[in-house]
Tab-separated table of C-alpha atoms and ligand atoms in Angstrom:
chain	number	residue	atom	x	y	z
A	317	UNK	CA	-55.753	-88.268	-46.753
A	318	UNK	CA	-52.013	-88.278	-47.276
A	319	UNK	CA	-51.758	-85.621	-49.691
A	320	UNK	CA	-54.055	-83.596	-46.996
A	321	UNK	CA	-51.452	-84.279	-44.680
A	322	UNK	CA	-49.078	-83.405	-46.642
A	323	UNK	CA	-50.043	-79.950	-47.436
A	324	UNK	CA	-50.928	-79.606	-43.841
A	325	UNK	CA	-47.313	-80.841	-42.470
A	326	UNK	CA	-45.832	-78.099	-45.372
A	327	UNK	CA	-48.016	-75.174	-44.392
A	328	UNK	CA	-47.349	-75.469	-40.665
A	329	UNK	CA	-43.651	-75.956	-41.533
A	330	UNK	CA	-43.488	-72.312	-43.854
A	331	UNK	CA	-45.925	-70.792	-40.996
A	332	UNK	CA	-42.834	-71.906	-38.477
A	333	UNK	CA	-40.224	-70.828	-40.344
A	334	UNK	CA	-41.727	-67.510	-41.457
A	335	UNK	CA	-42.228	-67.025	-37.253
A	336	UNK	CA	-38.548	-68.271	-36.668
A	337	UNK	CA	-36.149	-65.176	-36.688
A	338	UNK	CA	-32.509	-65.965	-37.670
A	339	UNK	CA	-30.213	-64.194	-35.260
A	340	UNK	CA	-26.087	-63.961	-36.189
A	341	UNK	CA	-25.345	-65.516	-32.163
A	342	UNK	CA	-27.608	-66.588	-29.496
A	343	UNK	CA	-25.611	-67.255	-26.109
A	344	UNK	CA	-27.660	-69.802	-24.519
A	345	UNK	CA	-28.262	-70.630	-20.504
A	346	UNK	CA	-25.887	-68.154	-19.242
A	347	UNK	CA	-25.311	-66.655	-15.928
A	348	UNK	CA	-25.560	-63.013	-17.022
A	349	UNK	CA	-24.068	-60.146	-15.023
A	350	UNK	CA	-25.144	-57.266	-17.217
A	351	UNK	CA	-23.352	-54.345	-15.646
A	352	UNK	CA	-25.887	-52.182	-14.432
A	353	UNK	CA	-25.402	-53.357	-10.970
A	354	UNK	CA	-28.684	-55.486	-10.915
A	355	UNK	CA	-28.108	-58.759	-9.890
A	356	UNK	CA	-26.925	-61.679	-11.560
A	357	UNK	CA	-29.502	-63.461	-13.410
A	358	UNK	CA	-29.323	-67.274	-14.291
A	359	UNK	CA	-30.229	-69.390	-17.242
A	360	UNK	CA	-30.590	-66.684	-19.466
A	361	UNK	CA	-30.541	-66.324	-23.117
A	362	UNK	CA	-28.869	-63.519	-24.846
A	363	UNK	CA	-30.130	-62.984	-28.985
A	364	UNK	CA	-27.540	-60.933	-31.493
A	365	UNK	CA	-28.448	-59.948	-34.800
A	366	UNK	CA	-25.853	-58.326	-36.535
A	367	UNK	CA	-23.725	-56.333	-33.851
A	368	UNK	CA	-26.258	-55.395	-31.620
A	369	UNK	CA	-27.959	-57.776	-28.647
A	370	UNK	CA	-31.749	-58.019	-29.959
A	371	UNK	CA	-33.391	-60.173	-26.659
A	372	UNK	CA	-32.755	-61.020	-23.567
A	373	UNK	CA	-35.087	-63.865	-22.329
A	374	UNK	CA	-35.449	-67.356	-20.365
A	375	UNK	CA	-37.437	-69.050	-23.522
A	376	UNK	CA	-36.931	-72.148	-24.953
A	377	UNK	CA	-33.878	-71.755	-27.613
A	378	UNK	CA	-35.257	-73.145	-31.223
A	379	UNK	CA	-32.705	-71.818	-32.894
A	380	UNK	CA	-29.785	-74.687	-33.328
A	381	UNK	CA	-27.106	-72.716	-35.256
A	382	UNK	CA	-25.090	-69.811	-34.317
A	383	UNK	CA	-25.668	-70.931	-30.552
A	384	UNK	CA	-22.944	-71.342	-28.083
A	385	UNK	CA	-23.905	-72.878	-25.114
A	386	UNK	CA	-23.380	-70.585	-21.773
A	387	UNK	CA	-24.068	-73.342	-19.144
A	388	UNK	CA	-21.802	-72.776	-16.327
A	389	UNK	CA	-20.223	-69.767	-17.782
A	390	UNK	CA	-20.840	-66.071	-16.957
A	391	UNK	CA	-21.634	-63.196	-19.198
A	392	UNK	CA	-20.291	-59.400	-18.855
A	393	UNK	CA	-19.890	-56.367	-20.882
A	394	UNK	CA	-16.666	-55.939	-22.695
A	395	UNK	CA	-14.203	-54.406	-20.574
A	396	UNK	CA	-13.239	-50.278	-20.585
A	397	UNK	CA	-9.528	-48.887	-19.496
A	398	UNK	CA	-9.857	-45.884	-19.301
A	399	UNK	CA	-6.735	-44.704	-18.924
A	400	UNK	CA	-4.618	-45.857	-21.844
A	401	UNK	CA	-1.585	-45.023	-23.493
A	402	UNK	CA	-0.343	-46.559	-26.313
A	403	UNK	CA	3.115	-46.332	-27.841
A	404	UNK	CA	2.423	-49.285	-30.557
A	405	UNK	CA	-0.974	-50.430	-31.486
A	406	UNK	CA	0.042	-53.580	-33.965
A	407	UNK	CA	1.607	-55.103	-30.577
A	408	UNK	CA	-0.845	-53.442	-27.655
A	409	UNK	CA	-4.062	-53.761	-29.254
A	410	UNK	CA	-4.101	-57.589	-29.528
A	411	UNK	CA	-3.403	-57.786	-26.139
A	412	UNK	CA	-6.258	-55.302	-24.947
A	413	UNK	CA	-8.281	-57.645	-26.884
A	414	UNK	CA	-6.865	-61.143	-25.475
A	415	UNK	CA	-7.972	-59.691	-22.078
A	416	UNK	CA	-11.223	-58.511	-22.832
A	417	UNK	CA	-10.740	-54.880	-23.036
A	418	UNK	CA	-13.163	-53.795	-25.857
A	419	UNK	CA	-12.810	-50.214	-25.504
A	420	UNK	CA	-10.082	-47.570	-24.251
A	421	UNK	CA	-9.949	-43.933	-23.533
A	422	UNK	CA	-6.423	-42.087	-24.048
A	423	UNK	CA	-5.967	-39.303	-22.670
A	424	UNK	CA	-3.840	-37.689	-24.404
A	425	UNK	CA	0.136	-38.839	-24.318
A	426	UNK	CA	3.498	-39.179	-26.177
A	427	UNK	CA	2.768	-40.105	-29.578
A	428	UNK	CA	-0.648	-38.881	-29.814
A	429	UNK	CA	-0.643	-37.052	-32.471
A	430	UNK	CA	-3.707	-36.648	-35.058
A	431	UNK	CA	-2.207	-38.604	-37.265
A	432	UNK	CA	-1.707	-41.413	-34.927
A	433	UNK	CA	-4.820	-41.244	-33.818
A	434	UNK	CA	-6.873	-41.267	-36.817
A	435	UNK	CA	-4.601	-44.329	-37.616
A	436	UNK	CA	-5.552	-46.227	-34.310
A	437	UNK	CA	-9.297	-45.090	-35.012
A	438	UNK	CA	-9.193	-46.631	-38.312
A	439	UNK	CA	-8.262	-49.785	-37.137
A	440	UNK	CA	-10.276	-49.989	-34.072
A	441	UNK	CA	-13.472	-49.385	-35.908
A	442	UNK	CA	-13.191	-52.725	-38.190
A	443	UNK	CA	-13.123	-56.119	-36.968
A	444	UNK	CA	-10.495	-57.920	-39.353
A	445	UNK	CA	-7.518	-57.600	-37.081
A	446	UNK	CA	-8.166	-57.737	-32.842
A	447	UNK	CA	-8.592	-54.206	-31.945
A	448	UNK	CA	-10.634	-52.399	-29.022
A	449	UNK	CA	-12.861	-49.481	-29.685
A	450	UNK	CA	-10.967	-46.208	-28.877
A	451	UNK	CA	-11.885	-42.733	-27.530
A	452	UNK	CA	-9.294	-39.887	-26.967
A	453	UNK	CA	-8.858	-36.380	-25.487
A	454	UNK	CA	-7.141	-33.624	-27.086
A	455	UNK	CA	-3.241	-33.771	-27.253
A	456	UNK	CA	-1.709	-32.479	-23.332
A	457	UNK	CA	-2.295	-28.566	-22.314
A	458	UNK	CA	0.169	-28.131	-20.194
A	459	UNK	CA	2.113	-25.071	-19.064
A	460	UNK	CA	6.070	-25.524	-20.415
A	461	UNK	CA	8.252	-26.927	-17.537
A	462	UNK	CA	5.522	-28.130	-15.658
A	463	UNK	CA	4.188	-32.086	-15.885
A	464	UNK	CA	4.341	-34.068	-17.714
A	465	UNK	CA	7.992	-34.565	-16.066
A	466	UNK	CA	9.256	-31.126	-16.872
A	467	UNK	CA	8.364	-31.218	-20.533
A	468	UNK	CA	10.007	-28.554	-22.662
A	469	UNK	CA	10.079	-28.507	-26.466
A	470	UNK	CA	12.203	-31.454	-27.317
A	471	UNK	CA	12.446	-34.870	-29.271
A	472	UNK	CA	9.512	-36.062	-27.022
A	473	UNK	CA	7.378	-33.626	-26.545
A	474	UNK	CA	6.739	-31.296	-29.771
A	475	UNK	CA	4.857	-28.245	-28.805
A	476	UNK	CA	1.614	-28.208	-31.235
A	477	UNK	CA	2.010	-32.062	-32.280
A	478	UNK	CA	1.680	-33.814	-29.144
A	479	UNK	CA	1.698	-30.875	-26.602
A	480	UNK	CA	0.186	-27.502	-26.370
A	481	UNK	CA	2.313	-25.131	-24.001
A	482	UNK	CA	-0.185	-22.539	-23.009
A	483	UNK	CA	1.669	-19.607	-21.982
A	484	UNK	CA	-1.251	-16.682	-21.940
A	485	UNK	CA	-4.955	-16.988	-21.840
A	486	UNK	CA	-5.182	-15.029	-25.284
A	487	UNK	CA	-4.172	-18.307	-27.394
A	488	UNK	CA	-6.728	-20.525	-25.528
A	489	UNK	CA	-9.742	-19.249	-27.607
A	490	UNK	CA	-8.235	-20.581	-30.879
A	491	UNK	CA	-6.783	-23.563	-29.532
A	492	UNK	CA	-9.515	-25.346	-28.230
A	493	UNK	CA	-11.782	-24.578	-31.241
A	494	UNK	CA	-8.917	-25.879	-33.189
A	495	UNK	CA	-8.183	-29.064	-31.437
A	496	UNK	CA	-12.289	-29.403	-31.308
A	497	UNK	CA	-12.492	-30.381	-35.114
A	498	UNK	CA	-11.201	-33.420	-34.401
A	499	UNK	CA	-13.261	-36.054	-33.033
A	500	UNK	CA	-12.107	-35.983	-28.946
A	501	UNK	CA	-14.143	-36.598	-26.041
A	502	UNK	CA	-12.706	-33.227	-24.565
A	503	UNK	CA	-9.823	-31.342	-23.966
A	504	UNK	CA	-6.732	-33.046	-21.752
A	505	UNK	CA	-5.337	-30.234	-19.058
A	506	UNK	CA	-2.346	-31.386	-16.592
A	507	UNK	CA	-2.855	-29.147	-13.728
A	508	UNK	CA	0.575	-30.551	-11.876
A	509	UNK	CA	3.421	-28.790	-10.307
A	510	UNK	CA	5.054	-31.398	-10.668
A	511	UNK	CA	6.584	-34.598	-9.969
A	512	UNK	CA	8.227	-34.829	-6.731
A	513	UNK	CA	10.144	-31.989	-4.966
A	514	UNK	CA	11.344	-29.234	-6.148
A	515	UNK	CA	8.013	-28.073	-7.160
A	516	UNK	CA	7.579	-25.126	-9.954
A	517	UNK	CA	5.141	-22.705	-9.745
A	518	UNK	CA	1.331	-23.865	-10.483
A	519	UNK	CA	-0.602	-23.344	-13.016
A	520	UNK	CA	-2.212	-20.159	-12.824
A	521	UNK	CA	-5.836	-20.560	-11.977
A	522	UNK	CA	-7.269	-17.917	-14.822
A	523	UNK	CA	-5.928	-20.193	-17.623
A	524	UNK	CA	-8.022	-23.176	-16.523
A	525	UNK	CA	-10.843	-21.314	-16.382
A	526	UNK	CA	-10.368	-20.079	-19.678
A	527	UNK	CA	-9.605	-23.464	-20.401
A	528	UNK	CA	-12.642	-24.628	-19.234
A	529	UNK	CA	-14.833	-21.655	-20.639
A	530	UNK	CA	-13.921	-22.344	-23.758
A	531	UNK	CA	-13.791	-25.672	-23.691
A	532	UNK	CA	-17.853	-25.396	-22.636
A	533	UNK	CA	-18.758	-22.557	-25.687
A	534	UNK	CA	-17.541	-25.537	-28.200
A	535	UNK	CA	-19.599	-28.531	-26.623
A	536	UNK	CA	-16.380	-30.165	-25.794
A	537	UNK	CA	-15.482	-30.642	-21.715
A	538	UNK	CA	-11.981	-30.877	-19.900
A	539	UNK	CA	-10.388	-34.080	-18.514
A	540	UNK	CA	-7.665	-32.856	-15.761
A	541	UNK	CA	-4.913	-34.424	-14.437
A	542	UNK	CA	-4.074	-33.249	-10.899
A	543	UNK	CA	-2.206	-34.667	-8.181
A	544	UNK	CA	-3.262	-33.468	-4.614
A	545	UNK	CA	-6.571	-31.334	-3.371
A	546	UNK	CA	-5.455	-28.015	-3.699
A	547	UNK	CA	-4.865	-28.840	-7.918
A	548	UNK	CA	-8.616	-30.738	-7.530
A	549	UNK	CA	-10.158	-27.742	-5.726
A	550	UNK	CA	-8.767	-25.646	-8.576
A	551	UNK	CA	-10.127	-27.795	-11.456
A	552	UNK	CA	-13.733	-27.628	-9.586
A	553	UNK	CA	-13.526	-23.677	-9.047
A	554	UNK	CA	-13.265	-23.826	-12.560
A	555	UNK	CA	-15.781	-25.940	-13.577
A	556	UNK	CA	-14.043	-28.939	-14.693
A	557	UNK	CA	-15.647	-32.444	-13.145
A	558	UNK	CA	-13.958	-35.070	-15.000
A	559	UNK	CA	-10.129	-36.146	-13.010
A	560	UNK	CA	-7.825	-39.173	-15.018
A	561	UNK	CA	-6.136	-40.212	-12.109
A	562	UNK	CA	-7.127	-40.558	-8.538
A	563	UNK	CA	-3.092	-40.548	-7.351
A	564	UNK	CA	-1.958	-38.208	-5.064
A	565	UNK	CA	-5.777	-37.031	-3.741
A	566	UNK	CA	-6.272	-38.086	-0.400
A	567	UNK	CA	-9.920	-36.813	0.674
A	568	UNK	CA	-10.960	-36.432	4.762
A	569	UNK	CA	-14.661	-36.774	5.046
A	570	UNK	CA	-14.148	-34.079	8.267
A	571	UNK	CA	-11.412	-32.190	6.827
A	572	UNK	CA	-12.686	-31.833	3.461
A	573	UNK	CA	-16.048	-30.923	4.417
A	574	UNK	CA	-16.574	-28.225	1.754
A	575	UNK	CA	-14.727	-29.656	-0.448
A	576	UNK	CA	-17.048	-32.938	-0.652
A	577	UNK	CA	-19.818	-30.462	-0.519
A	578	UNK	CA	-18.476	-29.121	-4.019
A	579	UNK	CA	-17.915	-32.503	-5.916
A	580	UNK	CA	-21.300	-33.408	-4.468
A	581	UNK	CA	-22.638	-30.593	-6.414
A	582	UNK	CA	-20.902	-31.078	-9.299
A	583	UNK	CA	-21.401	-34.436	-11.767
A	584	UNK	CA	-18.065	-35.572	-11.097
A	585	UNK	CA	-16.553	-38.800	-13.050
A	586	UNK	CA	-12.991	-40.107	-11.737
A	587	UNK	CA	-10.936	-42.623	-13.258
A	588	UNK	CA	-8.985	-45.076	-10.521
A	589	UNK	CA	-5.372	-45.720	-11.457
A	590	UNK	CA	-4.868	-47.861	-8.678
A	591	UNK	CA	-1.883	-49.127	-10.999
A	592	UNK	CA	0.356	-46.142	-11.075
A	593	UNK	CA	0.476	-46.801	-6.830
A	594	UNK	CA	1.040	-50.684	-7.702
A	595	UNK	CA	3.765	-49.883	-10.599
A	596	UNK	CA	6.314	-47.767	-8.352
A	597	UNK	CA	6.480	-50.509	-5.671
A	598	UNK	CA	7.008	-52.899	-8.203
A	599	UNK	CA	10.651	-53.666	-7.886
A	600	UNK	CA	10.224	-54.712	-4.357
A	601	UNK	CA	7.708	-57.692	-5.666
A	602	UNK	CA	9.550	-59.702	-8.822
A	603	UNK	CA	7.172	-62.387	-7.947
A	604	UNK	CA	4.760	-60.283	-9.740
A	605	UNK	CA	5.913	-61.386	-12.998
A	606	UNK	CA	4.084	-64.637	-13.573
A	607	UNK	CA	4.837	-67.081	-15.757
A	608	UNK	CA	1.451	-66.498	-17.459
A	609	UNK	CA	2.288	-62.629	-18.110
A	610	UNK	CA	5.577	-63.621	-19.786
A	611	UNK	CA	3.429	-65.656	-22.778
A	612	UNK	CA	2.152	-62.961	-23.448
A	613	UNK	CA	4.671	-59.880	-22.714
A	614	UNK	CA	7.614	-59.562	-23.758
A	615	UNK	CA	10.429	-59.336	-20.605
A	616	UNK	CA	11.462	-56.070	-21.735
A	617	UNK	CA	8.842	-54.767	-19.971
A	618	UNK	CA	10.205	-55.695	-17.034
A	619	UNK	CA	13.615	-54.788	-17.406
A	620	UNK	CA	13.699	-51.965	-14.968
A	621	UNK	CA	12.866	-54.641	-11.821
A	622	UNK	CA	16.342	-54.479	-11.259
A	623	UNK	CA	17.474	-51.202	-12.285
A	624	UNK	CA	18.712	-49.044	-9.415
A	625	UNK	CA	16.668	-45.822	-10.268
A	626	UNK	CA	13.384	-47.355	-10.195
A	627	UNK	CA	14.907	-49.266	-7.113
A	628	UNK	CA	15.271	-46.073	-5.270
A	629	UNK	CA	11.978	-44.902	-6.865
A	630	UNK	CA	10.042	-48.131	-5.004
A	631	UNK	CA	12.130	-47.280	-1.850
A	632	UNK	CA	10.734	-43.366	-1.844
A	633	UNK	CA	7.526	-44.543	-2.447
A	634	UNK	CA	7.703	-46.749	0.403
A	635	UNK	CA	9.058	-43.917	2.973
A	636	UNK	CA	6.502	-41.643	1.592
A	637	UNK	CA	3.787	-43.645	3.387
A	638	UNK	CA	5.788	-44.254	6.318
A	639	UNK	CA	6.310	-40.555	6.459
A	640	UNK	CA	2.774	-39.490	5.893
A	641	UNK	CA	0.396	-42.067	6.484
A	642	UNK	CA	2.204	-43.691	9.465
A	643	UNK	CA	2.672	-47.171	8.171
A	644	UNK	CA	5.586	-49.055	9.672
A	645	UNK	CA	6.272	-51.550	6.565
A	646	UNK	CA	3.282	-49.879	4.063
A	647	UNK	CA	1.837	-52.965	2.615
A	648	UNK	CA	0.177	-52.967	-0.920
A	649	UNK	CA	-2.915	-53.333	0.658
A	650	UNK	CA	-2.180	-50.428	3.133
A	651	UNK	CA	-1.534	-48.125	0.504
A	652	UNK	CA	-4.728	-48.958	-1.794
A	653	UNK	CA	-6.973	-49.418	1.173
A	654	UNK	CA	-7.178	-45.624	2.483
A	655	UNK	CA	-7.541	-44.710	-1.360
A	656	UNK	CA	-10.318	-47.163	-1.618
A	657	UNK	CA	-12.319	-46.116	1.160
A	658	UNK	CA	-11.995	-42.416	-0.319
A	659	UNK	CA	-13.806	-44.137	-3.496
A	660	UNK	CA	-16.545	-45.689	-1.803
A	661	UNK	CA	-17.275	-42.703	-0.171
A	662	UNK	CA	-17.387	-40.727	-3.265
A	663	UNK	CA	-19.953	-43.103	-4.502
A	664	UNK	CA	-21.920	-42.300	-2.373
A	665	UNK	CA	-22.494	-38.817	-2.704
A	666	UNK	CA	-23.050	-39.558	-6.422
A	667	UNK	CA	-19.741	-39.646	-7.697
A	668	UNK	CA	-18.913	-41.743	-11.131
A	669	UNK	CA	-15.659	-43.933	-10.392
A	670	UNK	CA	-14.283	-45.113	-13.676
A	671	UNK	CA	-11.406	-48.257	-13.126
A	672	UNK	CA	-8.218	-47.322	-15.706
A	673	UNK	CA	-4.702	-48.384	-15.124
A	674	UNK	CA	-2.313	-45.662	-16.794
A	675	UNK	CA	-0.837	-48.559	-18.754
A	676	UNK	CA	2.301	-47.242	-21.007
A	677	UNK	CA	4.186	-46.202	-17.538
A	678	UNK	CA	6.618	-48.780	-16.407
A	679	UNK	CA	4.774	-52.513	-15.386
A	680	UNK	CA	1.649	-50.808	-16.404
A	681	UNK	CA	0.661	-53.124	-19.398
A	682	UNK	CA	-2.139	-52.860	-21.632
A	683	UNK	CA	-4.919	-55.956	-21.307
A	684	UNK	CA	-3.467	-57.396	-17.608
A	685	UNK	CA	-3.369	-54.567	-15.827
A	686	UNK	CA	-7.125	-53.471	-16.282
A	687	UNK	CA	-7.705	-57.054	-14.450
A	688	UNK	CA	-5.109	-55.626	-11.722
A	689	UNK	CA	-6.784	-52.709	-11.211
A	690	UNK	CA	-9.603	-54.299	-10.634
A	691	UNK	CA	-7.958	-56.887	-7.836
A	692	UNK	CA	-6.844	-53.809	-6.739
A	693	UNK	CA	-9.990	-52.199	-5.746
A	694	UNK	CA	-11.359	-55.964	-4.254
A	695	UNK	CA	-8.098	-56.210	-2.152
A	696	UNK	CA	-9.274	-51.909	-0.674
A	697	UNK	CA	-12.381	-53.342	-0.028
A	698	UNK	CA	-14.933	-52.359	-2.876
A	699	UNK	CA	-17.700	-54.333	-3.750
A	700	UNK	CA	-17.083	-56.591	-6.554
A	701	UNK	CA	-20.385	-55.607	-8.614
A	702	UNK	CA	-19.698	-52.325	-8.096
A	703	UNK	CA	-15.824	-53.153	-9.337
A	704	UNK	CA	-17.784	-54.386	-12.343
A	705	UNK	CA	-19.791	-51.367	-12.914
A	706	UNK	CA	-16.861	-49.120	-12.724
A	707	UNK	CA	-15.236	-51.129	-15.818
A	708	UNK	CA	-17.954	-51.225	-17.610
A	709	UNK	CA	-21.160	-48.867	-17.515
A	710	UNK	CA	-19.654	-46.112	-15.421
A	711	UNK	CA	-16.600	-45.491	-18.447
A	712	UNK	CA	-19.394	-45.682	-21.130
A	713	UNK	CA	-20.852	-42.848	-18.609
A	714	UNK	CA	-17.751	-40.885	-18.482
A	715	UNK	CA	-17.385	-41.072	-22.411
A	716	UNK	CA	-21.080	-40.232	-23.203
A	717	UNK	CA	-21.992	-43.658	-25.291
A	718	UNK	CA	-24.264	-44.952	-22.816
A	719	UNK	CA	-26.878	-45.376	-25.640
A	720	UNK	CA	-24.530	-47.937	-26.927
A	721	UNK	CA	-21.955	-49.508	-24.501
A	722	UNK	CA	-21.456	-50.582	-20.937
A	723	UNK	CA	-24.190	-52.890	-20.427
A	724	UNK	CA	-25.509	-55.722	-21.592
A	725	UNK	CA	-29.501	-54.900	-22.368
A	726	UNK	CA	-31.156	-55.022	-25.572
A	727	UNK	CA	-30.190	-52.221	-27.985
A	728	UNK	CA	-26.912	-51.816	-27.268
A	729	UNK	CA	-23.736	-53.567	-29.151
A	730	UNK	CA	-22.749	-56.755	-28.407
A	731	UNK	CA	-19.440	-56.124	-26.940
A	732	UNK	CA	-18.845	-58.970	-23.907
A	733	UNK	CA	-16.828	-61.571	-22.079
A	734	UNK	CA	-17.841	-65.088	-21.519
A	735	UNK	CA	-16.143	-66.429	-18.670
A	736	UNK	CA	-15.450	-69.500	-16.914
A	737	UNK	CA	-16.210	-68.637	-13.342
A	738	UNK	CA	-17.672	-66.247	-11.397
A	739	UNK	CA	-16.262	-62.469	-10.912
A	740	UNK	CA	-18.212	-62.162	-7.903
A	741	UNK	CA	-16.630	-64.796	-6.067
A	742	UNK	CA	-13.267	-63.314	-6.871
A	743	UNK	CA	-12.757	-60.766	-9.196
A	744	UNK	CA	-9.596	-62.892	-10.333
A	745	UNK	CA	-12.238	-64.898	-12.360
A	746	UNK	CA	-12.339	-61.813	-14.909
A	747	UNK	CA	-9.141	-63.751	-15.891
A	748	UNK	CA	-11.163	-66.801	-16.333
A	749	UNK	CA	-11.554	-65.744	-19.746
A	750	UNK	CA	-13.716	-67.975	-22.495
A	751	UNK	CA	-14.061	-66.007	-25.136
A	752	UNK	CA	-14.308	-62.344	-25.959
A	753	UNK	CA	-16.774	-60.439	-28.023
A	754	UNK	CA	-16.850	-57.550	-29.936
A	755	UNK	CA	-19.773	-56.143	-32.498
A	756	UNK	CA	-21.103	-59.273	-32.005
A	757	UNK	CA	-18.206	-60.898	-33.538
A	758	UNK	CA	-15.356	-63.910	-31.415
A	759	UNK	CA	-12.192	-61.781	-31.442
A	760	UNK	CA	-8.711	-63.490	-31.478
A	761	UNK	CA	-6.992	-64.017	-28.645
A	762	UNK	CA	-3.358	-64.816	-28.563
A	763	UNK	CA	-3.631	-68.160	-27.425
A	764	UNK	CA	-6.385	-69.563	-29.133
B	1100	ZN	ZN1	-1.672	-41.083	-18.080
């Protein structure tokens, strides 16, 4: 009778643990927000094996190791910025990854050059040193003397390194089936006549088409800059539906009648850059800087608070909304809001809004400022899910990996944030950060 038992109590234990799977994590009891806009679901269980998230369920957890408990906490997809620039990936990408940005998209910019950018690829796709996943656009095709700020051939910007002056359509052929071999998510066009006053000359509308032509023969697509409707309603006559920036459009549902009619048609994605509006009043505010940002950045950054160019930069900024939008003291909140409501209307009519920050300009920095951004769009009014969505699955929309990233749903990688309270009471509590994932794997965060 006890050796019957015996056998018995061994056969139902190798029957158990031949049932049992092993999984790498399990995330247990969590509130999960998974990013496709569905609501948040509590008590939930969320299975890893290897780097990808295997189950989602409400089932007893058997499992006792590899488990961290979720009680209390809230789960969301790793964070996208995309709109990045990077001047120094040892020191930004650390950063990125302290504040739960798993992926970026750079669009092009200063020292993106192939070289540095199969460099930054390299390290972004291994997980021994904190680094977020990156995607890129071809170097800047830009017409010489035109944005970026004028650029000619010079130290900075090196015509066929990190620029490509277009100066006929005849070279565009070449180019982009050139620039193609490398592995971009499109081509980067600046359609900009520039800066601020005195304005050159715009771009000549039959080089981005050609632009865009070609750019649609090699399976590639174009990502413009522009910076007011008549440079939008250009890039759409051409074809072109993806914009980096969302500065300097300013969209009347009356007005613009035809013009919404077009982007309507069209399967438009639109990155935010809320930031760039927040970073030129930003010497007016030096109680910005927290004490919190200043762990973790270095004060250099915010050097030019005080310097007397960027002063009168802030102060131009601010007489540029008194001037045109009829503000008498233009609050922050004044100058997102109108920009917000633009976004929600784009929504919907189908539009993809993407949240990036532009980080790499001044008080733009990489990590915070995606969590700006995103305060940014709360304090204009957008709903906070939806702020979620636009940092999350809408950039893995934009970027064409939605088979692998944005969400939080069974299949996909398990890149996400564990935080300590809830982003849709405030969506400060994306700072509220617990831990990050990435591939499945606890990254490093600066002050762990
Ligand atoms: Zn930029």
């Amino acid at each position: 009778m006890k050796i019957l038992s015996l056998i018995f109590l061994l056969s139902l234990m190798a029957c158990s643990s031949e049932k049992a799977e092993e999984y790498d994590l399990i995330i247990t009891n969590v509130n999960l927000i998974d990013g496709t806009g569905s609501e948040i679901r509590k008590g939930v269980n969320v299975y890893i094996k290897e780097n990808t998230i295997e189950s989602i369920n409400s089932d007893r957890v058997e499992q006792k190791r590899n488990t961290i408990d979720g009680s209390n906490k809230y789960l969301i997809p790793g964070l996208f910025d995309s709109h990045v620039h990077i001047s120094n990936y040892q020191d930004e990408f650390p950063k990125l990854i302290h504040f739960g940005v798993t992926s970026i998209f750079v669009p092009g910019g200063k020292i993106a050059t192939n070289d540095y950018y199969s460099q930054m690829r390299d390290l972004s796709s291994q997980d021994s040193i904190p680094a977020p996943r990156i995607y890129y656009t071809s170097q800047i095709f830009t017409v010489e003397g035109k944005h970026p700020s004028y650029a000619n051939s010079s130290g900075v910007w090196r015509n066929g390194e990190n620029i490509y002056f277009i100066s006929d359509t005849v070279q565009i052929e070449q180019l982009v089936k050139e620039v193609n071999l490398e592995p971009i998510q499109g081509i980067k066009l600046v359609i900009e006549d520039g800066v601020q006053p005195p304005f050159s000359e715009r771009i000549e509308q039959n080089i981005i088409n050609k632009i865009n032509d070609e750019a649609l023969k090699n399976e590639t697509r174009v990502f413009a800059h522009i910076s007011d409707n008549v440079e939008l309603k250009m890039a759409l006559d051409a074809g072109i539906s993806n914009f980096v920036h969302f500065t300097g459009v300013d969209i009347d549902s009356l007005r613009d009648k035809r013009l919404l009619e077009q982007i309507r048609e069209m399967n438009v994605s639109w990155v935010t850059t809320l930031m760039l509006d927040k970073s030129m009043i930003y010497p007016n505010h030096p109680e910005w800087v927290s004490s919190e940002l200043l762990e973790i950045y270095d004060p250099e950054n915010f050097k030019n608070l005080t310097n007397l160019l960027f002063k009168a930069r802030a102060a131009e900024s601010i007489q540029y909304y008194k001037d045109n939008y009829s503000f008498e003291n233009p609050t922050l909140k004044e100058i997102i809001k109108f920009q917000v409501d633009d976004m929600k209307m784009l929504i919907e009519i189908g539009v993809n809004m993407v949240s990036g920050t532009d980080s790499g300009n001044p008080f733009i920095l990489p990590g915070y400022s995606i969590h700006e951004e995103m305060q940014l769009l709360e304090l204009g009014g957008m709903d906070r899910m939806k702020i979620i969505e636009m940092t999350t699955r809408n950039a893995a929309k934009m970027l064409n990996i939605s088979d692998k990233l944005g969400t939080i749903e069974v299949g996909k990688l398990a890149d996400f944030l564990l935080l300590n309270k809830n982003p849709l009471e405030s969506i400060s509590n994306t700072l509220s950060i617990h831990s990050v994932y990435k591939n499945g794997k606890k990254q490093t965060r600066i002050t762990n």
